[in-house]
Amino acid sequence: MRKVFFAILVTVLAAAPVVSQSSPIVFTDVTEETGITFQHSFGDEDLSNIVEGTGPGVVFFDYNNDDLQDLYFPNGAWMTEISDNRSRSLKGRLSNALYRNNGDGTFTDVTAEAGVGDQGYGMGASAADYDGDGDLDLYVVNYGPNALYRNNSDGTFTDVTAEAGLQDPQWGVSAPWLDYDGDGDLDLYVANYLEYDEGAFRDYYAAQAYPGPLAYKGQQDRLYRNNGDGTFADVTEEAGLLAPNGRAMSAVALDLDLDGDEDIYVANDAMSSSFWVNDGQGNFTDQALVQGLAFGEGGQGASSMGPAVGDVDRNGLLDVWIPDMGYGTLLSQHEKGLYADVTARSNLALICGQYTGWGSGLVDFDNDGYLDIFVANGNAHHLYTEEDVLARNDGTASYEDVAKDAGSYFEAKHVGRGAAFADIDNDGDMDVVVVNLADEPRLLRNDSESANHWLKVVPLLADSETVAIGARVTVTAGSRQSIQLVHAVSGYLSASDPRPHFGLGSAERADRVEIRWPDGEVQELVDVATDQILEVVQGAQ
């Protein structure tokens, strides 16, 4: 049984100011000591096409309900239409991997016993309790048919892709879960990339090694409605989501406009991005151009990667950060429904401009109450390595490069792709996993010595006691108010720990914690102690 913490309802007499203690953000690469030995492969000896250069992502999820975040790594594969014949020895030898978090700083490879060693050409994955039975199921997106693994509640999974109707034969890259129609069960949005021609197009600049995305047609994303009986129906057209020429690199599903229903933001490659606004009845319209989310200052030439969402400037509205092959794009919501590109103003253009950004997150690494930024970098067309970016929010929505003081990992170079974020040891600070092309992943433990306080709020549905995807959590401490949305996918091809984590500076208590549940019910707790994992079951008194 999960342990549920309740705050005592008291009258808050005054809102004291909250002061953040500034201290260095420090990470330690603990990959080897944790026992993670996974090695990514793109299924070939040489990086020779856009399929091989695109993945992989990574997923944090608690597959066995022990309140510890486990890790799932998608892998490539040798495929006739993608790979060179010289690499045929890899055929059938590559698979995805699941590592169980043992709670003592180590992980164990449980892929075989869990039955999730998918051998498709893996790009990313996502986890959610689609059948409402109290455990997290796993959906794997591939170049080619995807795979749905139903959690059997005993540490094993069953492949139910065919019976669920979720094969989706296109090139899937991202799959956020959401309850788009408000019926109480989770639906699935599958973001698809492009139509690869098996190497037929050869008119490209030789130094590029292979053609870029503009050489290919885009693919239609798909929305699958959960029928409540273990099956899904393709409702893309009836929901108004037709965009047959999109080139999705990743998507995020959440209530970006804070109107009570879940929307979908799709970061597209070398073209305008889409912001599909939900009208509350399950119908969507693309409002990206109108609201300023379609392009950054770089225009349509930007190769947008994985979007991350958070309130960077703490004005109560959600902003969007998107890494790309140039400077990245920070879109600030300065008034409701209107965004402006503040990448240069925030100093991120200067910090990120020399790199090729992929996986990223808006995460408060030092618990000072302001969202910092991590970016995994690596060349797009060659196995050329780059350093990763760590940028600290100085409290004015401006960023400073702090990587040089954050540990020896940031002196190393990798061909980075996906990144995900979780508190792997439940010690109150956020850790990082980075997956690298044709290389080992790196697990970075947050060892920052900060005096700042924190609060992790875990809203649990009453029926299943799983994390409530679609909930909104607002924490007020003194004069500061922070908002986070519970969502299943964030960043490039990846999924992070969905439990909202709040840095609270010097505040020893939160004056107020408000949870807006997916069905619209609002639950409030007051005078809540910090430095704890606060699990709240909907409706519990």
PDB file of N, CA and C in Angstrom, residues 327-401:
ATOM      1  N   TYR A 327      20.530  27.706 -32.006  1.00  0.00           N
ATOM      2  CA  TYR A 327      20.565  28.395 -30.729  1.00  0.00           C
ATOM      3  C   TYR A 327      19.526  27.893 -29.734  1.00  0.00           C
ATOM      4  N   GLY A 328      18.592  27.078 -30.193  1.00  0.00           N
ATOM      5  CA  GLY A 328      17.461  26.723 -29.357  1.00  0.00           C
ATOM      6  C   GLY A 328      16.435  27.838 -29.398  1.00  0.00           C
ATOM      7  N   THR A 329      15.228  27.560 -28.872  1.00  0.00           N
ATOM      8  CA  THR A 329      14.165  28.560 -28.869  1.00  0.00           C
ATOM      9  C   THR A 329      13.428  28.531 -27.538  1.00  0.00           C
ATOM     10  N   LEU A 330      13.451  29.644 -26.828  1.00  0.00           N
ATOM     11  CA  LEU A 330      12.661  29.796 -25.608  1.00  0.00           C
ATOM     12  C   LEU A 330      11.497  30.725 -25.927  1.00  0.00           C
ATOM     13  N   LEU A 331      10.282  30.160 -25.907  1.00  0.00           N
ATOM     14  CA  LEU A 331       9.072  30.917 -26.206  1.00  0.00           C
ATOM     15  C   LEU A 331       8.379  31.250 -24.894  1.00  0.00           C
ATOM     16  N   SER A 332       8.352  32.522 -24.555  1.00  0.00           N
ATOM     17  CA  SER A 332       7.813  32.991 -23.288  1.00  0.00           C
ATOM     18  C   SER A 332       6.381  33.459 -23.469  1.00  0.00           C
ATOM     19  N   GLN A 333       5.477  32.942 -22.642  1.00  0.00           N
ATOM     20  CA  GLN A 333       4.084  33.366 -22.671  1.00  0.00           C
ATOM     21  C   GLN A 333       3.956  34.617 -21.794  1.00  0.00           C
ATOM     22  N   HIS A 334       4.058  35.773 -22.425  1.00  0.00           N
ATOM     23  CA  HIS A 334       4.079  37.024 -21.674  1.00  0.00           C
ATOM     24  C   HIS A 334       2.682  37.486 -21.288  1.00  0.00           C
ATOM     25  N   GLU A 335       1.669  37.087 -22.029  1.00  0.00           N
ATOM     26  CA  GLU A 335       0.278  37.223 -21.622  1.00  0.00           C
ATOM     27  C   GLU A 335      -0.474  36.029 -22.170  1.00  0.00           C
ATOM     28  N   LYS A 336      -1.612  35.733 -21.599  1.00  0.00           N
ATOM     29  CA  LYS A 336      -2.295  34.479 -21.894  1.00  0.00           C
ATOM     30  C   LYS A 336      -2.536  34.326 -23.401  1.00  0.00           C
ATOM     31  N   GLY A 337      -1.988  33.249 -23.971  1.00  0.00           N
ATOM     32  CA  GLY A 337      -2.196  32.947 -25.378  1.00  0.00           C
ATOM     33  C   GLY A 337      -1.267  33.668 -26.332  1.00  0.00           C
ATOM     34  N   LEU A 338      -0.264  34.393 -25.831  1.00  0.00           N
ATOM     35  CA  LEU A 338       0.671  35.110 -26.692  1.00  0.00           C
ATOM     36  C   LEU A 338       2.109  34.832 -26.239  1.00  0.00           C
ATOM     37  N   TYR A 339       2.921  34.356 -27.189  1.00  0.00           N
ATOM     38  CA  TYR A 339       4.296  33.975 -26.892  1.00  0.00           C
ATOM     39  C   TYR A 339       5.279  34.852 -27.665  1.00  0.00           C
ATOM     40  N   ALA A 340       6.450  35.055 -27.087  1.00  0.00           N
ATOM     41  CA  ALA A 340       7.520  35.791 -27.743  1.00  0.00           C
ATOM     42  C   ALA A 340       8.818  35.017 -27.584  1.00  0.00           C
ATOM     43  N   ASP A 341       9.676  35.071 -28.615  1.00  0.00           N
ATOM     44  CA  ASP A 341      10.977  34.415 -28.571  1.00  0.00           C
ATOM     45  C   ASP A 341      11.929  35.257 -27.724  1.00  0.00           C
ATOM     46  N   VAL A 342      12.359  34.696 -26.597  1.00  0.00           N
ATOM     47  CA  VAL A 342      13.267  35.421 -25.701  1.00  0.00           C
ATOM     48  C   VAL A 342      14.604  34.688 -25.577  1.00  0.00           C
ATOM     49  N   THR A 343      14.948  33.906 -26.587  1.00  0.00           N
ATOM     50  CA  THR A 343      16.166  33.094 -26.531  1.00  0.00           C
ATOM     51  C   THR A 343      17.411  33.957 -26.350  1.00  0.00           C
ATOM     52  N   ALA A 344      17.519  35.010 -27.135  1.00  0.00           N
ATOM     53  CA  ALA A 344      18.689  35.885 -27.019  1.00  0.00           C
ATOM     54  C   ALA A 344      18.670  36.642 -25.701  1.00  0.00           C
ATOM     55  N   ARG A 345      17.504  37.180 -25.332  1.00  0.00           N
ATOM     56  CA  ARG A 345      17.378  37.974 -24.111  1.00  0.00           C
ATOM     57  C   ARG A 345      17.718  37.149 -22.868  1.00  0.00           C
ATOM     58  N   SER A 346      17.405  35.859 -22.899  1.00  0.00           N
ATOM     59  CA  SER A 346      17.639  34.990 -21.740  1.00  0.00           C
ATOM     60  C   SER A 346      19.083  34.493 -21.662  1.00  0.00           C
ATOM     61  N   ASN A 347      19.901  34.830 -22.659  1.00  0.00           N
ATOM     62  CA  ASN A 347      21.298  34.411 -22.749  1.00  0.00           C
ATOM     63  C   ASN A 347      21.459  32.981 -23.245  1.00  0.00           C
ATOM     64  N   LEU A 348      20.362  32.294 -23.566  1.00  0.00           N
ATOM     65  CA  LEU A 348      20.457  30.903 -24.021  1.00  0.00           C
ATOM     66  C   LEU A 348      21.036  30.798 -25.425  1.00  0.00           C
ATOM     67  N   ALA A 349      20.810  31.809 -26.278  1.00  0.00           N
ATOM     68  CA  ALA A 349      21.390  31.776 -27.617  1.00  0.00           C
ATOM     69  C   ALA A 349      22.908  31.734 -27.540  1.00  0.00           C
ATOM     70  N   LEU A 350      23.475  32.510 -26.642  1.00  0.00           N
ATOM     71  CA  LEU A 350      24.921  32.541 -26.464  1.00  0.00           C
ATOM     72  C   LEU A 350      25.438  31.219 -25.905  1.00  0.00           C
ATOM     73  N   ILE A 351      24.706  30.648 -24.949  1.00  0.00           N
ATOM     74  CA  ILE A 351      25.147  29.410 -24.311  1.00  0.00           C
ATOM     75  C   ILE A 351      25.039  28.219 -25.251  1.00  0.00           C
ATOM     76  N   CYS A 352      23.940  28.141 -26.007  1.00  0.00           N
ATOM     77  CA  CYS A 352      23.646  26.944 -26.803  1.00  0.00           C
ATOM     78  C   CYS A 352      24.065  27.047 -28.270  1.00  0.00           C
ATOM     79  N   GLY A 353      24.415  28.244 -28.738  1.00  0.00           N
ATOM     80  CA  GLY A 353      24.615  28.461 -30.162  1.00  0.00           C
ATOM     81  C   GLY A 353      25.693  27.622 -30.812  1.00  0.00           C
ATOM     82  N   GLN A 354      26.681  27.183 -30.061  1.00  0.00           N
ATOM     83  CA  GLN A 354      27.780  26.416 -30.649  1.00  0.00           C
ATOM     84  C   GLN A 354      27.485  24.916 -30.722  1.00  0.00           C
ATOM     85  N   TYR A 355      26.317  24.506 -30.213  1.00  0.00           N
ATOM     86  CA  TYR A 355      26.025  23.080 -30.098  1.00  0.00           C
ATOM     87  C   TYR A 355      24.826  22.656 -30.954  1.00  0.00           C
ATOM     88  N   THR A 356      24.643  21.330 -31.059  1.00  0.00           N
ATOM     89  CA  THR A 356      23.477  20.736 -31.713  1.00  0.00           C
ATOM     90  C   THR A 356      22.630  20.088 -30.629  1.00  0.00           C
ATOM     91  N   GLY A 357      21.531  20.751 -30.240  1.00  0.00           N
ATOM     92  CA  GLY A 357      20.746  20.320 -29.088  1.00  0.00           C
ATOM     93  C   GLY A 357      19.686  19.301 -29.423  1.00  0.00           C
ATOM     94  N   TRP A 358      19.457  18.337 -28.523  1.00  0.00           N
ATOM     95  CA  TRP A 358      18.447  17.281 -28.695  1.00  0.00           C
ATOM     96  C   TRP A 358      17.591  17.160 -27.437  1.00  0.00           C
ATOM     97  N   GLY A 359      17.944  16.234 -26.557  1.00  0.00           N
ATOM     98  CA  GLY A 359      17.169  16.032 -25.337  1.00  0.00           C
ATOM     99  C   GLY A 359      17.402  17.138 -24.339  1.00  0.00           C
ATOM    100  N   SER A 360      16.324  17.567 -23.666  1.00  0.00           N
ATOM    101  CA  SER A 360      16.453  18.689 -22.761  1.00  0.00           C
ATOM    102  C   SER A 360      15.340  18.669 -21.733  1.00  0.00           C
ATOM    103  N   GLY A 361      15.496  19.503 -20.701  1.00  0.00           N
ATOM    104  CA  GLY A 361      14.458  19.617 -19.689  1.00  0.00           C
ATOM    105  C   GLY A 361      14.536  20.943 -18.969  1.00  0.00           C
ATOM    106  N   LEU A 362      13.382  21.415 -18.502  1.00  0.00           N
ATOM    107  CA  LEU A 362      13.282  22.558 -17.593  1.00  0.00           C
ATOM    108  C   LEU A 362      13.112  21.990 -16.193  1.00  0.00           C
ATOM    109  N   VAL A 363      14.165  22.005 -15.413  1.00  0.00           N
ATOM    110  CA  VAL A 363      14.203  21.321 -14.120  1.00  0.00           C
ATOM    111  C   VAL A 363      14.917  22.202 -13.105  1.00  0.00           C
ATOM    112  N   ASP A 364      14.379  22.274 -11.896  1.00  0.00           N
ATOM    113  CA  ASP A 364      15.020  23.044 -10.829  1.00  0.00           C
ATOM    114  C   ASP A 364      16.037  22.146 -10.131  1.00  0.00           C
ATOM    115  N   PHE A 365      17.278  22.193 -10.592  1.00  0.00           N
ATOM    116  CA  PHE A 365      18.298  21.287 -10.074  1.00  0.00           C
ATOM    117  C   PHE A 365      18.828  21.697  -8.699  1.00  0.00           C
ATOM    118  N   ASP A 366      18.761  22.994  -8.354  1.00  0.00           N
ATOM    119  CA  ASP A 366      19.302  23.441  -7.072  1.00  0.00           C
ATOM    120  C   ASP A 366      18.214  23.828  -6.078  1.00  0.00           C
ATOM    121  N   ASN A 367      16.962  23.542  -6.410  1.00  0.00           N
ATOM    122  CA  ASN A 367      15.821  23.766  -5.509  1.00  0.00           C
ATOM    123  C   ASN A 367      15.676  25.214  -5.046  1.00  0.00           C
ATOM    124  N   ASP A 368      16.080  26.144  -5.914  1.00  0.00           N
ATOM    125  CA  ASP A 368      15.939  27.549  -5.545  1.00  0.00           C
ATOM    126  C   ASP A 368      14.614  28.143  -6.011  1.00  0.00           C
ATOM    127  N   GLY A 369      13.787  27.332  -6.670  1.00  0.00           N
ATOM    128  CA  GLY A 369      12.486  27.790  -7.115  1.00  0.00           C
ATOM    129  C   GLY A 369      12.443  28.257  -8.549  1.00  0.00           C
ATOM    130  N   TYR A 370      13.556  28.162  -9.261  1.00  0.00           N
ATOM    131  CA  TYR A 370      13.614  28.610 -10.647  1.00  0.00           C
ATOM    132  C   TYR A 370      14.099  27.468 -11.546  1.00  0.00           C
ATOM    133  N   LEU A 371      13.503  27.360 -12.732  1.00  0.00           N
ATOM    134  CA  LEU A 371      13.763  26.229 -13.610  1.00  0.00           C
ATOM    135  C   LEU A 371      15.062  26.406 -14.384  1.00  0.00           C
ATOM    136  N   ASP A 372      15.968  25.468 -14.193  1.00  0.00           N
ATOM    137  CA  ASP A 372      17.231  25.440 -14.907  1.00  0.00           C
ATOM    138  C   ASP A 372      17.068  24.628 -16.190  1.00  0.00           C
ATOM    139  N   ILE A 373      18.123  24.573 -17.006  1.00  0.00           N
ATOM    140  CA  ILE A 373      18.038  23.875 -18.295  1.00  0.00           C
ATOM    141  C   ILE A 373      19.235  22.960 -18.488  1.00  0.00           C
ATOM    142  N   PHE A 374      18.951  21.732 -18.887  1.00  0.00           N
ATOM    143  CA  PHE A 374      19.977  20.773 -19.311  1.00  0.00           C
ATOM    144  C   PHE A 374      19.714  20.439 -20.773  1.00  0.00           C
ATOM    145  N   VAL A 375      20.781  20.361 -21.583  1.00  0.00           N
ATOM    146  CA  VAL A 375      20.637  19.986 -22.985  1.00  0.00           C
ATOM    147  C   VAL A 375      21.696  18.959 -23.350  1.00  0.00           C
ATOM    148  N   ALA A 376      21.265  17.831 -23.931  1.00  0.00           N
ATOM    149  CA  ALA A 376      22.184  16.831 -24.473  1.00  0.00           C
ATOM    150  C   ALA A 376      22.502  17.205 -25.912  1.00  0.00           C
ATOM    151  N   ASN A 377      23.792  17.259 -26.251  1.00  0.00           N
ATOM    152  CA  ASN A 377      24.231  17.732 -27.560  1.00  0.00           C
ATOM    153  C   ASN A 377      25.003  16.664 -28.319  1.00  0.00           C
ATOM    154  N   GLY A 378      24.970  16.743 -29.641  1.00  0.00           N
ATOM    155  CA  GLY A 378      25.741  15.834 -30.484  1.00  0.00           C
ATOM    156  C   GLY A 378      25.458  16.108 -31.949  1.00  0.00           C
ATOM    157  N   ASN A 379      26.421  15.879 -32.792  1.00  0.00           N
ATOM    158  CA  ASN A 379      26.267  16.141 -34.218  1.00  0.00           C
ATOM    159  C   ASN A 379      25.140  15.308 -34.809  1.00  0.00           C
ATOM    160  N   ALA A 380      24.441  15.862 -35.812  1.00  0.00           N
ATOM    161  CA  ALA A 380      23.279  15.191 -36.391  1.00  0.00           C
ATOM    162  C   ALA A 380      23.650  14.167 -37.456  1.00  0.00           C
ATOM    163  N   HIS A 381      24.736  14.370 -38.191  1.00  0.00           N
ATOM    164  CA  HIS A 381      25.046  13.533 -39.348  1.00  0.00           C
ATOM    165  C   HIS A 381      26.324  12.720 -39.207  1.00  0.00           C
ATOM    166  N   HIS A 382      27.071  12.955 -38.160  1.00  0.00           N
ATOM    167  CA  HIS A 382      28.323  12.237 -37.933  1.00  0.00           C
ATOM    168  C   HIS A 382      28.428  11.889 -36.449  1.00  0.00           C
ATOM    169  N   LEU A 383      29.296  10.957 -36.133  1.00  0.00           N
ATOM    170  CA  LEU A 383      29.554  10.627 -34.734  1.00  0.00           C
ATOM    171  C   LEU A 383      30.581  11.605 -34.161  1.00  0.00           C
ATOM    172  N   TYR A 384      30.268  12.900 -34.335  1.00  0.00           N
ATOM    173  CA  TYR A 384      31.107  13.958 -33.796  1.00  0.00           C
ATOM    174  C   TYR A 384      30.548  14.368 -32.430  1.00  0.00           C
ATOM    175  N   THR A 385      31.399  14.377 -31.444  1.00  0.00           N
ATOM    176  CA  THR A 385      30.956  14.585 -30.063  1.00  0.00           C
ATOM    177  C   THR A 385      30.887  16.073 -29.699  1.00  0.00           C
ATOM    178  N   GLU A 386      30.055  16.377 -28.711  1.00  0.00           N
ATOM    179  CA  GLU A 386      29.910  17.727 -28.189  1.00  0.00           C
ATOM    180  C   GLU A 386      29.680  17.656 -26.675  1.00  0.00           C
ATOM    181  N   GLU A 387      30.017  18.739 -25.974  1.00  0.00           N
ATOM    182  CA  GLU A 387      29.698  18.815 -24.539  1.00  0.00           C
ATOM    183  C   GLU A 387      28.204  19.076 -24.355  1.00  0.00           C
ATOM    184  N   ASP A 388      27.684  18.669 -23.200  1.00  0.00           N
ATOM    185  CA  ASP A 388      26.303  18.988 -22.861  1.00  0.00           C
ATOM    186  C   ASP A 388      26.235  20.348 -22.164  1.00  0.00           C
ATOM    187  N   VAL A 389      25.037  20.916 -22.130  1.00  0.00           N
ATOM    188  CA  VAL A 389      24.809  22.239 -21.570  1.00  0.00           C
ATOM    189  C   VAL A 389      24.091  22.134 -20.230  1.00  0.00           C
ATOM    190  N   LEU A 390      24.548  22.890 -19.255  1.00  0.00           N
ATOM    191  CA  LEU A 390      23.832  23.074 -18.005  1.00  0.00           C
ATOM    192  C   LEU A 390      23.754  24.581 -17.753  1.00  0.00           C
ATOM    193  N   ALA A 391      22.529  25.111 -17.765  1.00  0.00           N
ATOM    194  CA  ALA A 391      22.323  26.545 -17.620  1.00  0.00           C
ATOM    195  C   ALA A 391      21.432  26.816 -16.412  1.00  0.00           C
ATOM    196  N   ARG A 392      21.888  27.684 -15.536  1.00  0.00           N
ATOM    197  CA  ARG A 392      21.156  27.994 -14.298  1.00  0.00           C
ATOM    198  C   ARG A 392      20.326  29.260 -14.476  1.00  0.00           C
ATOM    199  N   ASN A 393      19.056  29.170 -14.064  1.00  0.00           N
ATOM    200  CA  ASN A 393      18.164  30.328 -14.050  1.00  0.00           C
ATOM    201  C   ASN A 393      18.559  31.217 -12.871  1.00  0.00           C
ATOM    202  N   ASP A 394      18.891  32.478 -13.166  1.00  0.00           N
ATOM    203  CA  ASP A 394      19.386  33.352 -12.100  1.00  0.00           C
ATOM    204  C   ASP A 394      18.274  34.029 -11.306  1.00  0.00           C
ATOM    205  N   GLY A 395      17.028  33.663 -11.592  1.00  0.00           N
ATOM    206  CA  GLY A 395      15.902  34.246 -10.872  1.00  0.00           C
ATOM    207  C   GLY A 395      15.240  35.386 -11.604  1.00  0.00           C
ATOM    208  N   THR A 396      15.816  35.769 -12.752  1.00  0.00           N
ATOM    209  CA  THR A 396      15.223  36.830 -13.575  1.00  0.00           C
ATOM    210  C   THR A 396      14.869  36.313 -14.953  1.00  0.00           C
ATOM    211  N   ALA A 397      14.789  34.986 -15.107  1.00  0.00           N
ATOM    212  CA  ALA A 397      14.539  34.326 -16.395  1.00  0.00           C
ATOM    213  C   ALA A 397      15.701  34.521 -17.356  1.00  0.00           C
ATOM    214  N   SER A 398      16.870  34.831 -16.813  1.00  0.00           N
ATOM    215  CA  SER A 398      18.098  34.871 -17.588  1.00  0.00           C
ATOM    216  C   SER A 398      18.978  33.710 -17.124  1.00  0.00           C
ATOM    217  N   TYR A 399      19.763  33.157 -18.051  1.00  0.00           N
ATOM    218  CA  TYR A 399      20.513  31.941 -17.745  1.00  0.00           C
ATOM    219  C   TYR A 399      22.017  32.179 -17.776  1.00  0.00           C
ATOM    220  N   GLU A 400      22.698  31.451 -16.894  1.00  0.00           N
ATOM    221  CA  GLU A 400      24.155  31.486 -16.868  1.00  0.00           C
ATOM    222  C   GLU A 400      24.689  30.075 -17.076  1.00  0.00           C
ATOM    223  N   ASP A 401      25.773  29.972 -17.823  1.00  0.00           N
ATOM    224  CA  ASP A 401      26.404  28.691 -18.106  1.00  0.00           C
ATOM    225  C   ASP A 401      27.173  28.239 -16.866  1.00  0.00           C
TER     226      ASP A 401
END
